[in-house]
PDB file of C-alpha atoms and ligand atoms in Angstrom:
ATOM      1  CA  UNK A   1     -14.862 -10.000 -21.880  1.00 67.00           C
ATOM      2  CA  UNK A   2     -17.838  -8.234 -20.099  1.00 84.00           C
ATOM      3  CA  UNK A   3     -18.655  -4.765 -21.372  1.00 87.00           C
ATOM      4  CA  UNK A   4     -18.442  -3.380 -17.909  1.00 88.00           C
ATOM      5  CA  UNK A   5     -14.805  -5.232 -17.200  1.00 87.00           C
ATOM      6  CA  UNK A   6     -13.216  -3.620 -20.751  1.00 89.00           C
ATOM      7  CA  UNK A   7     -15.232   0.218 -20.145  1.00 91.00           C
ATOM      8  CA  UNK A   8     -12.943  -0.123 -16.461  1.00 91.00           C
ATOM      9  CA  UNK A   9      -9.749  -1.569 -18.220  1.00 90.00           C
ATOM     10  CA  UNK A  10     -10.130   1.498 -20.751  1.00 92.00           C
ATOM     11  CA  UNK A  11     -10.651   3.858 -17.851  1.00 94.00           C
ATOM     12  CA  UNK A  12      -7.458   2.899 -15.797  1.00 94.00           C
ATOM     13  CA  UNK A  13      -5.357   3.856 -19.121  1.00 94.00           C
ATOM     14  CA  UNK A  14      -7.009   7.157 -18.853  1.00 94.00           C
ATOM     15  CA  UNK A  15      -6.525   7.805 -15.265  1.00 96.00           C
ATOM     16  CA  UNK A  16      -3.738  10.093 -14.438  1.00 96.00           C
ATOM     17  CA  UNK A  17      -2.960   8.255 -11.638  1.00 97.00           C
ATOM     18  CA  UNK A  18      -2.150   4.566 -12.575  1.00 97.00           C
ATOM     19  CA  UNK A  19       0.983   3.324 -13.917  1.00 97.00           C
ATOM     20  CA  UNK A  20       0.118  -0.141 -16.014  1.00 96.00           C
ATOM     21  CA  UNK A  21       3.394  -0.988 -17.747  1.00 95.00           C
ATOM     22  CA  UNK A  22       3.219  -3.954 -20.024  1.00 93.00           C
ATOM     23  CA  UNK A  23       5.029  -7.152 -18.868  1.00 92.00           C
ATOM     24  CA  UNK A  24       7.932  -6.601 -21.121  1.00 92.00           C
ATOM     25  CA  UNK A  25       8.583  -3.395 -19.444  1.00 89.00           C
ATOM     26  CA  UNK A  26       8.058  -4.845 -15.762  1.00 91.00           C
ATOM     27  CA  UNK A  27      10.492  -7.495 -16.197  1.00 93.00           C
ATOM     28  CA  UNK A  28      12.844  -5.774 -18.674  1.00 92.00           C
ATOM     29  CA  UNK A  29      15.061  -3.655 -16.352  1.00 92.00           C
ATOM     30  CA  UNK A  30      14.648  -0.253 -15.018  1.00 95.00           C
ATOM     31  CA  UNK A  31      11.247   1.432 -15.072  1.00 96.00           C
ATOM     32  CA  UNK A  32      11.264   5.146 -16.590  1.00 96.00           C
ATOM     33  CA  UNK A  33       9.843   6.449 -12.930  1.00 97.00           C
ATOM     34  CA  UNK A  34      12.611   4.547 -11.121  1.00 98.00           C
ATOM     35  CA  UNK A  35      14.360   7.479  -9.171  1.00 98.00           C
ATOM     36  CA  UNK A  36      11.381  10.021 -10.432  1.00 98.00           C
ATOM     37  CA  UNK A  37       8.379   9.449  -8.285  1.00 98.00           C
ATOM     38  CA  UNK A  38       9.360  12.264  -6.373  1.00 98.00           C
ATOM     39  CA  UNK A  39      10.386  14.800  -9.291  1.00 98.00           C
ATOM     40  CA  UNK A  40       8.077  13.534 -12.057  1.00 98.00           C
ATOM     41  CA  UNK A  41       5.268  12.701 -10.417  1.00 98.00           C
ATOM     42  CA  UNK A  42       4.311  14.200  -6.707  1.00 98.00           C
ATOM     43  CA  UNK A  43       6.157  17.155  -7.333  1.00 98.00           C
ATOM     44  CA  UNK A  44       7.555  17.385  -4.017  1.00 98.00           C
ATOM     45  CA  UNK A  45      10.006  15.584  -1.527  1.00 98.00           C
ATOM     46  CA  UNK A  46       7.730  14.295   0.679  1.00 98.00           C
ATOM     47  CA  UNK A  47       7.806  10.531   2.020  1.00 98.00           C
ATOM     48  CA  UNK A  48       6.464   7.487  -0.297  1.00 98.00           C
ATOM     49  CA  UNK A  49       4.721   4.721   1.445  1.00 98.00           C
ATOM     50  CA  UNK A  50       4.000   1.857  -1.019  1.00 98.00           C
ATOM     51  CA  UNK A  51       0.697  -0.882  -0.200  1.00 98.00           C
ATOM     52  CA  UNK A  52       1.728  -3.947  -1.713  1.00 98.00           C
ATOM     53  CA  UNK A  53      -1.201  -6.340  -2.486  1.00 98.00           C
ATOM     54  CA  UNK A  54      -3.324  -3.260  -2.345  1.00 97.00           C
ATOM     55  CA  UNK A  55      -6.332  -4.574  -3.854  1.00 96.00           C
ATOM     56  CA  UNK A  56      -8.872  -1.802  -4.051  1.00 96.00           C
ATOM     57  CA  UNK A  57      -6.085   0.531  -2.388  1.00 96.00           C
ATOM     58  CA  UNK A  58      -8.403   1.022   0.893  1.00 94.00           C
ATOM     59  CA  UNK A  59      -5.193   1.479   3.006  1.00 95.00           C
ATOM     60  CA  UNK A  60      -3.488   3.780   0.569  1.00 98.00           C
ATOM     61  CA  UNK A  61      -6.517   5.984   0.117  1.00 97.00           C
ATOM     62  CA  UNK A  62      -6.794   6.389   3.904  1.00 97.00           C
ATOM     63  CA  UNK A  63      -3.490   7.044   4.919  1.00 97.00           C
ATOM     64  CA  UNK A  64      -3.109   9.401   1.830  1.00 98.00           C
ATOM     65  CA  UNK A  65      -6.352  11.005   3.326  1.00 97.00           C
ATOM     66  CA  UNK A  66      -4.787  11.263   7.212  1.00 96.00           C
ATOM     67  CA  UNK A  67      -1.552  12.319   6.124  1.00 97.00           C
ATOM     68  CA  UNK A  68      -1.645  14.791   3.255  1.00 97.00           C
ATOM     69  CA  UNK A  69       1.733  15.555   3.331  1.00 98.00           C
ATOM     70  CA  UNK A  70       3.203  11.823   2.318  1.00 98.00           C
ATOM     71  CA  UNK A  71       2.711  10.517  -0.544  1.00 98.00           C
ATOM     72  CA  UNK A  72       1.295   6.556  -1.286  1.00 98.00           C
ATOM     73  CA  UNK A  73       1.126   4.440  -4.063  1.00 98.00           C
ATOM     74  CA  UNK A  74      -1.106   1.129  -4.320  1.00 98.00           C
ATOM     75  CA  UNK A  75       0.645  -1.969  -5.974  1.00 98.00           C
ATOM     76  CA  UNK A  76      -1.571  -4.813  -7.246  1.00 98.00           C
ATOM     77  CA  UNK A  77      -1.183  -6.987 -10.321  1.00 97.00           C
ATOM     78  CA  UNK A  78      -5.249  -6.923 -10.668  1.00 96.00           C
ATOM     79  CA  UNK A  79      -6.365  -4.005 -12.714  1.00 94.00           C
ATOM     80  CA  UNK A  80     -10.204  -4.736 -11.708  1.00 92.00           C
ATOM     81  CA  UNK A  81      -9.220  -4.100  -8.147  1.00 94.00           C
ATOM     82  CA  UNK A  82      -6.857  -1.130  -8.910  1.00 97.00           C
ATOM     83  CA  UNK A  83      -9.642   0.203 -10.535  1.00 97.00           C
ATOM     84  CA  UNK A  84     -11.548   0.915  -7.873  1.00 96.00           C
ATOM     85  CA  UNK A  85      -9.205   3.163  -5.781  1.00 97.00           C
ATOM     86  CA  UNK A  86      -8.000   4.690  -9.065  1.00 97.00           C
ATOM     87  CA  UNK A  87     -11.212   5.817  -9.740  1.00 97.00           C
ATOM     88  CA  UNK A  88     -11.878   7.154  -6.121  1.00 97.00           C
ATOM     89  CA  UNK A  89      -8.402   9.163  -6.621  1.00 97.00           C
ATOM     90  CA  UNK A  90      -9.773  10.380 -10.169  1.00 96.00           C
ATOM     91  CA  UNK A  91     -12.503  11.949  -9.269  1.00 96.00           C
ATOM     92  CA  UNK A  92     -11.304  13.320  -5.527  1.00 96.00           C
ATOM     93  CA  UNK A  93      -9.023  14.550  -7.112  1.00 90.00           C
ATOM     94  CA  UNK A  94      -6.340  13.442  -4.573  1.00 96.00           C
ATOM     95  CA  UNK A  95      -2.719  14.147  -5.555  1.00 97.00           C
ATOM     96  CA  UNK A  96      -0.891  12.236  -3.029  1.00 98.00           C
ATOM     97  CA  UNK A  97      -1.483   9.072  -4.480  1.00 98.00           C
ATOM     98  CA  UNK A  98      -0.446   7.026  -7.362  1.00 98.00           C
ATOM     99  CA  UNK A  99      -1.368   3.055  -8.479  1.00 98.00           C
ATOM    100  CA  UNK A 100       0.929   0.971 -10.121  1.00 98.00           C
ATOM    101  CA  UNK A 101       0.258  -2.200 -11.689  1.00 97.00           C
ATOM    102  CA  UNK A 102       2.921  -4.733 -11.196  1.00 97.00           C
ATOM    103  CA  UNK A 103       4.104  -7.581  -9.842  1.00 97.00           C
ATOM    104  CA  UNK A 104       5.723  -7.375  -6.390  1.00 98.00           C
ATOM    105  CA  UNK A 105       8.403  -9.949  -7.457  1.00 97.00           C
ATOM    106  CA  UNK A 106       9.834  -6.451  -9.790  1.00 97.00           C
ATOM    107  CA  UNK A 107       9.862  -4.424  -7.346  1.00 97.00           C
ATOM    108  CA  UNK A 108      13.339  -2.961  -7.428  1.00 96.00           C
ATOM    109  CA  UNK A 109      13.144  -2.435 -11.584  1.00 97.00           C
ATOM    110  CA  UNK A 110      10.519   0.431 -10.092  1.00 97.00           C
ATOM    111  CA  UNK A 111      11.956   2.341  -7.009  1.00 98.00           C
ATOM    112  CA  UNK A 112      15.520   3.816  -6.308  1.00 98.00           C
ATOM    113  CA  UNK A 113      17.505   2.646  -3.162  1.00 97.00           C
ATOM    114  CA  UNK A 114      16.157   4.728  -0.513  1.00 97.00           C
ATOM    115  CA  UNK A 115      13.315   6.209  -2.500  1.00 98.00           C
ATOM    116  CA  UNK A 116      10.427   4.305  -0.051  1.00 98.00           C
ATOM    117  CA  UNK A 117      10.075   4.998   3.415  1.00 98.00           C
ATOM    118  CA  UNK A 118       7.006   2.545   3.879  1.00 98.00           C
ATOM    119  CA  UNK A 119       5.612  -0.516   2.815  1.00 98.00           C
ATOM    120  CA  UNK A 120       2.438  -2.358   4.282  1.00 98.00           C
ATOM    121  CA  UNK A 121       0.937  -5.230   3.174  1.00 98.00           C
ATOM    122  CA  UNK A 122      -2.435  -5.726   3.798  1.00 97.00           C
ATOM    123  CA  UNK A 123      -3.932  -9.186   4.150  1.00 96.00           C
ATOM    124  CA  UNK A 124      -1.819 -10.508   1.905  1.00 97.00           C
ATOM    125  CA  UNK A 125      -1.917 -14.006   0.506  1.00 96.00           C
ATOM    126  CA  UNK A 126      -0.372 -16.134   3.405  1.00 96.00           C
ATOM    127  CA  UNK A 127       0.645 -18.604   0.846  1.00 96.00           C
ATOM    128  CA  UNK A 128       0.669 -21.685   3.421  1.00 95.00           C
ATOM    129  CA  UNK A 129       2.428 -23.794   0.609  1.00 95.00           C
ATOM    130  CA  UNK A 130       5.262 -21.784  -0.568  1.00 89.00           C
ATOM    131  CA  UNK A 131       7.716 -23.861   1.093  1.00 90.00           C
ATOM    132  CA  UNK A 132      10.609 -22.107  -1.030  1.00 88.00           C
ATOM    133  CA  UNK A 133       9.581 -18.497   0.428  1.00 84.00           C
ATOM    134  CA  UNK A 134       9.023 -17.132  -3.304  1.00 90.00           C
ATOM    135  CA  UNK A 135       5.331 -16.170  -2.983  1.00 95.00           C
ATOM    136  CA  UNK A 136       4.768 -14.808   0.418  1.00 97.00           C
ATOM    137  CA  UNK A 137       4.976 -11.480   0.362  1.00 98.00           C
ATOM    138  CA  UNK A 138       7.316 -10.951   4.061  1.00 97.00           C
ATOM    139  CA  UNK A 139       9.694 -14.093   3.234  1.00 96.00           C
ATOM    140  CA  UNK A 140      13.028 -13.341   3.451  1.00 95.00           C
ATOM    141  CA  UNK A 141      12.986 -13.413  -0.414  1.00 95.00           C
ATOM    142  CA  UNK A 142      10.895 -10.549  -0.880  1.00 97.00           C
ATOM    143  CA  UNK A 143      12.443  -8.809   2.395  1.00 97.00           C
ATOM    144  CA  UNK A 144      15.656  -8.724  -0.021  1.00 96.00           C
ATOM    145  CA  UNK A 145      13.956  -6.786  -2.328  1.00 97.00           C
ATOM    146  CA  UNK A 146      12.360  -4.427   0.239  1.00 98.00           C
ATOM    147  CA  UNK A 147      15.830  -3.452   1.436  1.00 97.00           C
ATOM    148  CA  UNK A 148      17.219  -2.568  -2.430  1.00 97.00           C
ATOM    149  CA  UNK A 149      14.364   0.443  -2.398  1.00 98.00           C
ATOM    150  CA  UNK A 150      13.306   1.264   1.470  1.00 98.00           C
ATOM    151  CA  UNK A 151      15.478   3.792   3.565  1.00 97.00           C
ATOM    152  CA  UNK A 152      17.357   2.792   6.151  1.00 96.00           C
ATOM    153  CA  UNK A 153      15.131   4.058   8.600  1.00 96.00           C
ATOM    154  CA  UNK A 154      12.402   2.604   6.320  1.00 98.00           C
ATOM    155  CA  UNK A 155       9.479   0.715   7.822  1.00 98.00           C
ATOM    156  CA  UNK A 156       7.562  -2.575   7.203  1.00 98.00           C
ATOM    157  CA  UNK A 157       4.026  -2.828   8.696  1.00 98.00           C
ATOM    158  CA  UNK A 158       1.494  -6.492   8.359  1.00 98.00           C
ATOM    159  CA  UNK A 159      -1.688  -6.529   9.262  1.00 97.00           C
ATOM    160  CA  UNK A 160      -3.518  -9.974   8.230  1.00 97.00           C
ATOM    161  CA  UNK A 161      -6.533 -12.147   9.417  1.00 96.00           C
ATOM    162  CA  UNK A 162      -3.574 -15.284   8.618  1.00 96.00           C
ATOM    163  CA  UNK A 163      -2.192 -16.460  12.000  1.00 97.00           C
ATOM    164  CA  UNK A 164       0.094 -18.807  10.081  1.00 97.00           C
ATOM    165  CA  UNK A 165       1.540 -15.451   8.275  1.00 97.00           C
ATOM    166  CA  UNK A 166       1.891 -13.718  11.160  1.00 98.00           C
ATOM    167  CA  UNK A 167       3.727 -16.486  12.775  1.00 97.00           C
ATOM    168  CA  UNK A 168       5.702 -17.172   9.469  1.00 96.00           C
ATOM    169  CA  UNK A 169       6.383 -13.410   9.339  1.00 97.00           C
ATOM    170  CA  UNK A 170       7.785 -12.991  12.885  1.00 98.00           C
ATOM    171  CA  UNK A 171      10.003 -16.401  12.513  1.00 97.00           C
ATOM    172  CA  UNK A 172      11.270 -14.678   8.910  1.00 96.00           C
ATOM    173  CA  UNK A 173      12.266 -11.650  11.317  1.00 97.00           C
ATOM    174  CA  UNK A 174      13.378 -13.390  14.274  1.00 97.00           C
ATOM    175  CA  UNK A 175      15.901 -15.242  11.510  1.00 96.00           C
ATOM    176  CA  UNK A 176      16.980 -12.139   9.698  1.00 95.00           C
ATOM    177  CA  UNK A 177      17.742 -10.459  12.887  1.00 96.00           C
ATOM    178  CA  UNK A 178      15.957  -7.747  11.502  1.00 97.00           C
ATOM    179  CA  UNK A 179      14.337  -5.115  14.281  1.00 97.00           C
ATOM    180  CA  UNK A 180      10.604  -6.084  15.356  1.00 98.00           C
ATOM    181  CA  UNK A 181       9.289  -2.935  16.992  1.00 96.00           C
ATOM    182  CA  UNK A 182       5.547  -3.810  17.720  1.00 95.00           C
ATOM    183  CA  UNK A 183       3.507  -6.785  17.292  1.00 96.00           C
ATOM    184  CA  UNK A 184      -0.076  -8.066  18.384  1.00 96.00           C
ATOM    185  CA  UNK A 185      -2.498 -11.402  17.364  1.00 95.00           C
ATOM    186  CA  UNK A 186      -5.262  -9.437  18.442  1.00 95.00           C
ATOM    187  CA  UNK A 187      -5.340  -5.417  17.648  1.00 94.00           C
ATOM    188  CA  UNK A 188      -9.232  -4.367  18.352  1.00 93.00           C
ATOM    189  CA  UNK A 189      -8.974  -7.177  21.150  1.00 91.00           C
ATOM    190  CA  UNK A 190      -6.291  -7.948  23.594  1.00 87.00           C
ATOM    191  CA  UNK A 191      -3.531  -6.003  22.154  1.00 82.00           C
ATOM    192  CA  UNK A 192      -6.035  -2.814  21.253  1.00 86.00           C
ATOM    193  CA  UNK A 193      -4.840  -0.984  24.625  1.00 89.00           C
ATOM    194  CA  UNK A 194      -0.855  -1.134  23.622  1.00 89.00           C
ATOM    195  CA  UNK A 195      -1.227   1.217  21.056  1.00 93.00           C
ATOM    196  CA  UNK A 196      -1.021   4.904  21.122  1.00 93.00           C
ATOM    197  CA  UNK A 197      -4.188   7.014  19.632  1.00 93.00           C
ATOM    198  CA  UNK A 198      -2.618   7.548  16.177  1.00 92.00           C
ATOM    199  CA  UNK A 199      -2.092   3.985  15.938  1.00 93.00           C
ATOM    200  CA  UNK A 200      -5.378   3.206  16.299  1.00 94.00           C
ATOM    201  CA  UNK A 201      -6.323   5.403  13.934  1.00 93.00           C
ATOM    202  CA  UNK A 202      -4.382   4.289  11.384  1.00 95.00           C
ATOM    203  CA  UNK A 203      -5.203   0.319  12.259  1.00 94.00           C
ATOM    204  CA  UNK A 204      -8.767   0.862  12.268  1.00 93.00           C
ATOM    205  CA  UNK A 205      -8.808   1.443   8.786  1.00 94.00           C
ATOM    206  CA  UNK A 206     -10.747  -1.341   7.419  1.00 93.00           C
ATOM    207  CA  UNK A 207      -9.851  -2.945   3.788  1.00 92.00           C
ATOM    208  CA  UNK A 208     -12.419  -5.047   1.240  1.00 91.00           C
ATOM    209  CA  UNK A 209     -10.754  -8.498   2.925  1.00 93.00           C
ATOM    210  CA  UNK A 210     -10.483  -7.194   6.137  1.00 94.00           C
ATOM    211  CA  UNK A 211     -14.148  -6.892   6.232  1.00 92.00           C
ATOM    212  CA  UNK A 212     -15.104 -10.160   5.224  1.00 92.00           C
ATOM    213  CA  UNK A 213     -12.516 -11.383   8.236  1.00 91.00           C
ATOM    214  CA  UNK A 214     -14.187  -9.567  10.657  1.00 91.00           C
ATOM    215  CA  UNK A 215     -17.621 -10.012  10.222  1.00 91.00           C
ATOM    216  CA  UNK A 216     -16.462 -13.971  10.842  1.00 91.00           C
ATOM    217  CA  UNK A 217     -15.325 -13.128  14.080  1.00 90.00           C
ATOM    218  CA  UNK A 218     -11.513 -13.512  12.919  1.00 90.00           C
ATOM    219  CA  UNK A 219      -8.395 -12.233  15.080  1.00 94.00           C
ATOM    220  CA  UNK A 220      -6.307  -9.513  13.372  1.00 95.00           C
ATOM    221  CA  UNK A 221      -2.902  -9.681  13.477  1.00 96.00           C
ATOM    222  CA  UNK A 222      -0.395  -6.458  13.183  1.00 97.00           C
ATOM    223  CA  UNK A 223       3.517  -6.488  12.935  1.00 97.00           C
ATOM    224  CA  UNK A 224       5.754  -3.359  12.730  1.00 97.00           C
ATOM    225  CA  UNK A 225       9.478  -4.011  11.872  1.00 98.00           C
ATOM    226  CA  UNK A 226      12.544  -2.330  10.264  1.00 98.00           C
ATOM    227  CA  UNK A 227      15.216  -3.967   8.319  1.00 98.00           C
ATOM    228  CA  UNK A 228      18.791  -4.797   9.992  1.00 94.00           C
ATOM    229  CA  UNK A 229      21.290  -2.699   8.690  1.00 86.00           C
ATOM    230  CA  UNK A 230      23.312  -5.343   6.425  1.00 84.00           C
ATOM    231  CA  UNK A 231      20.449  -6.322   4.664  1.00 87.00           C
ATOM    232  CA  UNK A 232      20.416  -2.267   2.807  1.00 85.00           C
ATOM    233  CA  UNK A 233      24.278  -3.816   2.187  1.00 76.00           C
ATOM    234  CA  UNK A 234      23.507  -6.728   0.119  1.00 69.00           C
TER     235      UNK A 234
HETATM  236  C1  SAM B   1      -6.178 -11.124  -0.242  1.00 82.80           C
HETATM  237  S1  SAM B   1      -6.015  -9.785  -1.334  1.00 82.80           S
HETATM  238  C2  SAM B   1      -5.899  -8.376  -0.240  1.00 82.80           C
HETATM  239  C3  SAM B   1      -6.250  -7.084  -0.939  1.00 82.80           C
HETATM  240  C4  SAM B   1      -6.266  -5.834  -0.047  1.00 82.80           C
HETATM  241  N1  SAM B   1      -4.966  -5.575   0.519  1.00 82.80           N
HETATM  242  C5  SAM B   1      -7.329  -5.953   1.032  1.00 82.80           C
HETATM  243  O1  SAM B   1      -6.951  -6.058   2.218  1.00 82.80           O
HETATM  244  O2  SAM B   1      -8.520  -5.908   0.709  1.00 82.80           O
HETATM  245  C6  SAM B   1      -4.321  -9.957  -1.866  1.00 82.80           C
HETATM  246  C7  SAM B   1      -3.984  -9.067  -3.055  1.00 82.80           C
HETATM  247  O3  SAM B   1      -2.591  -9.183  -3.326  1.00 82.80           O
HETATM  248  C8  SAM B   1      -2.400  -9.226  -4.729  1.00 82.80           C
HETATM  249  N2  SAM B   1      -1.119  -9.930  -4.951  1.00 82.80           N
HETATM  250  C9  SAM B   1      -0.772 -11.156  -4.473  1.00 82.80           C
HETATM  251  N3  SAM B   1       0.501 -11.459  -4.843  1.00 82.80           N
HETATM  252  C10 SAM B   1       0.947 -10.407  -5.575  1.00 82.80           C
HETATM  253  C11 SAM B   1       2.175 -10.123  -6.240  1.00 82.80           C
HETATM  254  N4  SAM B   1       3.188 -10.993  -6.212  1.00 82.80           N
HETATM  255  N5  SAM B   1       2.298  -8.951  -6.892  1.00 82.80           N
HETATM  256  C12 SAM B   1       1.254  -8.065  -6.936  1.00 82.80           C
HETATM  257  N6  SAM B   1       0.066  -8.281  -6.336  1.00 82.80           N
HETATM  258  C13 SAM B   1      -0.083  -9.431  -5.658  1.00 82.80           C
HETATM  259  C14 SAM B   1      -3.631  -9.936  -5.277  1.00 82.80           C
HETATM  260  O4  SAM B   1      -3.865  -9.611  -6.634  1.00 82.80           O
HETATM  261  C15 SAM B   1      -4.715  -9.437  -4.337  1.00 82.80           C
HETATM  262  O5  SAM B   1      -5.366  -8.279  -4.834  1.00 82.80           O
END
């Protein structure tokens, strides 16, 4: 392995910040911070927002950065990616935010019912080929596992370059009956004058594959939703 890529890989097992448990412990059962993010970790009772397929984190660093009193933790199963918003938190010294290293697919071994009040995923995957719905991160799969951990009032936000996951996305709502409070194909475009000032704010935050999307001229798609209420049931 490159000297660079195993100096970064020691450095995230130093950082305060990241949680890397081995795969063992991911699929094994309950994680020790299950039910503790709040006590053992923030230190306070303020709201968690969770970025799943953070990548770099740019989303979680940003909102953790606007809104100081909420807390946000990155998940990504890449460490070289985690790395880099780990190491922005290290040395900013930030203590709003936490990475975890995981795969989604484990989610509820890591957070209580009711202990998340956000998720976004950020250009995820769109996984055109996952006919089954056990890759894409807002199938109705993974939707079950949001509702074992988020609040009731709990929200899910998408924002993606993928047309075909926002259209998947919307028909895995439409299905659930679960309640779709905003949604546009085209945020800085035709659907940039719908939103109120703090939502632009917080859209115009700009990730590593968001970027790349944009500079080829690509439409970005946004979808805000909550889950029904049966779905916290089951
Ligand atoms: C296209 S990248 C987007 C990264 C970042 N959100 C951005 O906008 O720059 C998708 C990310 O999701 C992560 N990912 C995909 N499926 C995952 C899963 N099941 N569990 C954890 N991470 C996953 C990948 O490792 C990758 O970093």
């Amino acid at each position: 392995m490159a000297k660079k890529k195993l100096q970064r890989f020691a450095e995230m097992k130093a950082f305060d910040c990241v949680f890397e448990p081995e795969n063992d412990v991911m699929t094994g059962g309950d994680f020790h911070m299950k039910g503790r993010w709040h006590s053992d970790y923030f230190g306070n009772r303020n709201p968690i927002t969770l970025e799943l397929g953070c990548g770099k984190g740019e989303y979680t660093i940003a909102l953790a950065g606007m809104y100081p009193k909420r807390n946000f933790i990155g998940i990504d199963i890449k460490g070289a990616r985690l790395w880099r918003g780990a190491k922005t938190v290290d040395q900013s010294g930030m203590d709003n935010v936490a990475f975890l290293r995981m795969k989604v697919e484990f989610i509820s071994n890591f957070f209580a019912p009711g202990e998340v009040q956000d998720i976004w995923l950020t250009f995820s995957d769109p996984q055109i080929l996952d006919h089954k719905g056990t890759k894409r991160l807002s199938a109705q799969s993974f939707l079950d596992r949001y509702a074992k951990i988020l609040a009731r009032d709990g929200n899910i936000h998408v924002k993606t370059d993928s047309n075909f996951l926002y259209d998947a996305t919307l028909k895995a709502i439409e299905k659930g009956a679960h309640k779709l409070l905003t949604h546009s194909n085209d945020i800085y475009g035709s659907g940039f004058s719908d939103f109120t000032l703090a939502q632009r704010e917080i859209l115009g935050v700009r990730t590593f594959y968001e970027g790349k999307f944009l500079a080829k001229k690509e439409n970005i798609n946004y979808i805000h939703f909550q889950l029904n209420e049966q779905a916290h049931q089951t």
